[in-house]
Amino acid sequence: MAYSESGPSATSSAPTPPDSGHQETIVVIDFGSQYSRLIARRIRESKVYCELIPHTAPWETVAHLNPKGIVLSGGPASVYEKDAPLPPDWVYESRLPVLGICYGMQAMVHQLGGKVAPASRREYGYAELIQDTPSDPIFHETPESMQVWMSHGDHISELPPGFSVLAHTDNSPIAALGDRNGRIGIQFHPEVVHTPKGKQLIENFLYKICGCSGSWTPGNFVSETVAAIRDQVGGGKVICALSGGVDSAVAATLVHRAIGDRLTCIFVNNGLMRHREPERVRETFKKYMEMNLSYVNATEHFLGALRSVTDPETKRKVIGEEFINVFEDEASRLGQVDFLAQGTLYPDVIESQVPGDDVSAKIKTHHNVGGLPEHMRMELVEPLRYLFKDEVREVGLELGLPREMVFRQPFPGPGLAIRIIGEVTNDSLDTLREADRILMEEIEDAGLYEDLWQSFAVLTDSRSVGVTGDFRTYGNVIAIRAVTSDDAMTADWARIPYEVLGRVSNRICNEAPGVNRVVYDITSKPPGTIEWE
Ligand code: XMP
């Protein structure tokens, strides 16, 4: 199929994509599928920038992106339901290529005059897709018969005018369709790993149909972002709170590249970090980044505020408030500062997008430092606002940050305080730090560190009877938590080899003060959470 330039005649209100603007972008319209984010990630992996937007977004919020194509995601609705979410008119009026996936395809067919009907039975799982039009660009370099992943209740019973069948399966006579204007619909999910040629299909849409060139690379991101930060900040000063994690480190490094010494980073040691963590963060920032770093050791401050606190949420609140006090004190020493840099990531931004509230979704910012007091309000600089975590890591490597920082496991702001059940004291911190140090050494020695989303020790409030030599002991119980996860929303307990667990247990009982028992937490999330508090 060759695509003509003419397309259907646009209505008088048809928006014209502007000539200038952003780099090449694909707009993914979200109809609520559990896979919507995965579609966005796959497109980015194919080196094309994309944004996930609610289906209610008006053209004005999209036009500045100068999109090269539109993807309509799947979703749980049926087009015949009352109030079923439908693509906005600008999708068709823009004359851009469209890829409708599952529900997205049905919505497009419904709007363009075809028919969608309930299938006699729901189709879920693998299917064999047979191409009827193998020469179509969407099928470039794919076999005429291939495995795809289906998950749908409705199916297409009649083509819209101008469309033809591109492929079928046993259960779906119209499993893929297309017209001469680069509008494609597919019933299956190319974004999941169960469709082995899915990546190729997505790339065919991006490169063969939308004409993308694949400019979304870490190197381009760095140069564009550094320029954008310079634009935003002008001659102003920026502060950034470093946590020791990859997000704030990458955000700070980008800002530093852009404005050099006009950035000051503040690193607060709250006394709740892991063994040698504060030293490590300081050393790394000195060695690799050479940036202004003000280090505040507020350990006594935090421990004082946490005295007798045992409730998990109260711990978080106290730590959050203390952080703001210390940060504010430190920031006030720097004189007038206009900007606050933060490592906010795209998933936080997506989560704060409210359908029907699109304009605010564009400008709403996510405060992961915790609400700063009114008189400290600064303009936010959020260079990672449109990145997924794996992209942040790639950018970190591109910037030359050390691997141990780039692939560091996430560590919660309240730190060890929420891994000590009950009151946080110097003694309990010493015990936990030691147990945690041993665990991390063994995990690293076994080459497991980067396979685990998080691994850590928890000091429980249980005591247990044990025996050491000829003596009865009554000691602390340490729990080991290690999980695999993609995004912390769900997690599974990690199947750490028994030998590693055995060594961890032996060493903790021998080396961590007061511990005589080690248990392994085999709870997934849900029903558990990753942290114990
Ligand atoms: P849960 O325990 O809710 O944790 O399964 C999910 C992810 O969030 C981290 N976490 C926190 N991070 N402040 C943070 O900065 C917190 O209060 C907090 N609580 C949990 C947790 O480590 C995991 O990665």
Coordinates of C-alpha atoms and ligand atoms in Angstrom, one line a residue, residues 316 410 412-414 418 453-454 488 525 529-531, ligand 1:
R316 CA 7.9 10.0 57.8
P410 CA 16.4 3.0 45.1
P412 CA 13.7 5.7 50.5
G413 CA 14.0 9.3 51.8
P414 CA 13.2 8.2 55.5
I418 CA 11.4 2.8 58.3
W453 CA 15.1 -3.9 42.5
Q454 CA 15.9 -3.5 46.1
A488 CA 7.8 -0.7 42.6
K525 CA 3.6 -7.0 46.6
T529 CA 4.6 -3.7 50.4
I530 CA 8.3 -3.5 49.7
E531 CA 9.2 -1.7 52.9
Ligands
XMP1 P1 6.4 0.3 49.3 O1 6.9 -0.1 50.6 O2 5.2 1.2 49.3 O3 7.5 1.0 48.5 O4 6.0 -1.0 48.5 C1 7.5 1.3 47.1 C2 8.8 2.0 46.8 O5 8.8 3.3 47.5 C3 9.9 3.4 48.4 N1 9.4 4.1 49.6 C4 9.7 5.4 49.9 N2 10.4 6.3 49.3 N3 9.9 7.8 50.9 C5 10.6 7.5 49.8 O6 11.3 8.3 49.3 C6 9.1 7.0 51.6 O7 8.5 7.3 52.6 C7 9.0 5.7 51.0 N4 8.2 4.6 51.4 C8 8.5 3.6 50.5 C9 10.3 2.0 48.7 O8 11.7 1.9 49.1 C10 10.1 1.3 47.3 O9 11.1 1.6 46.4

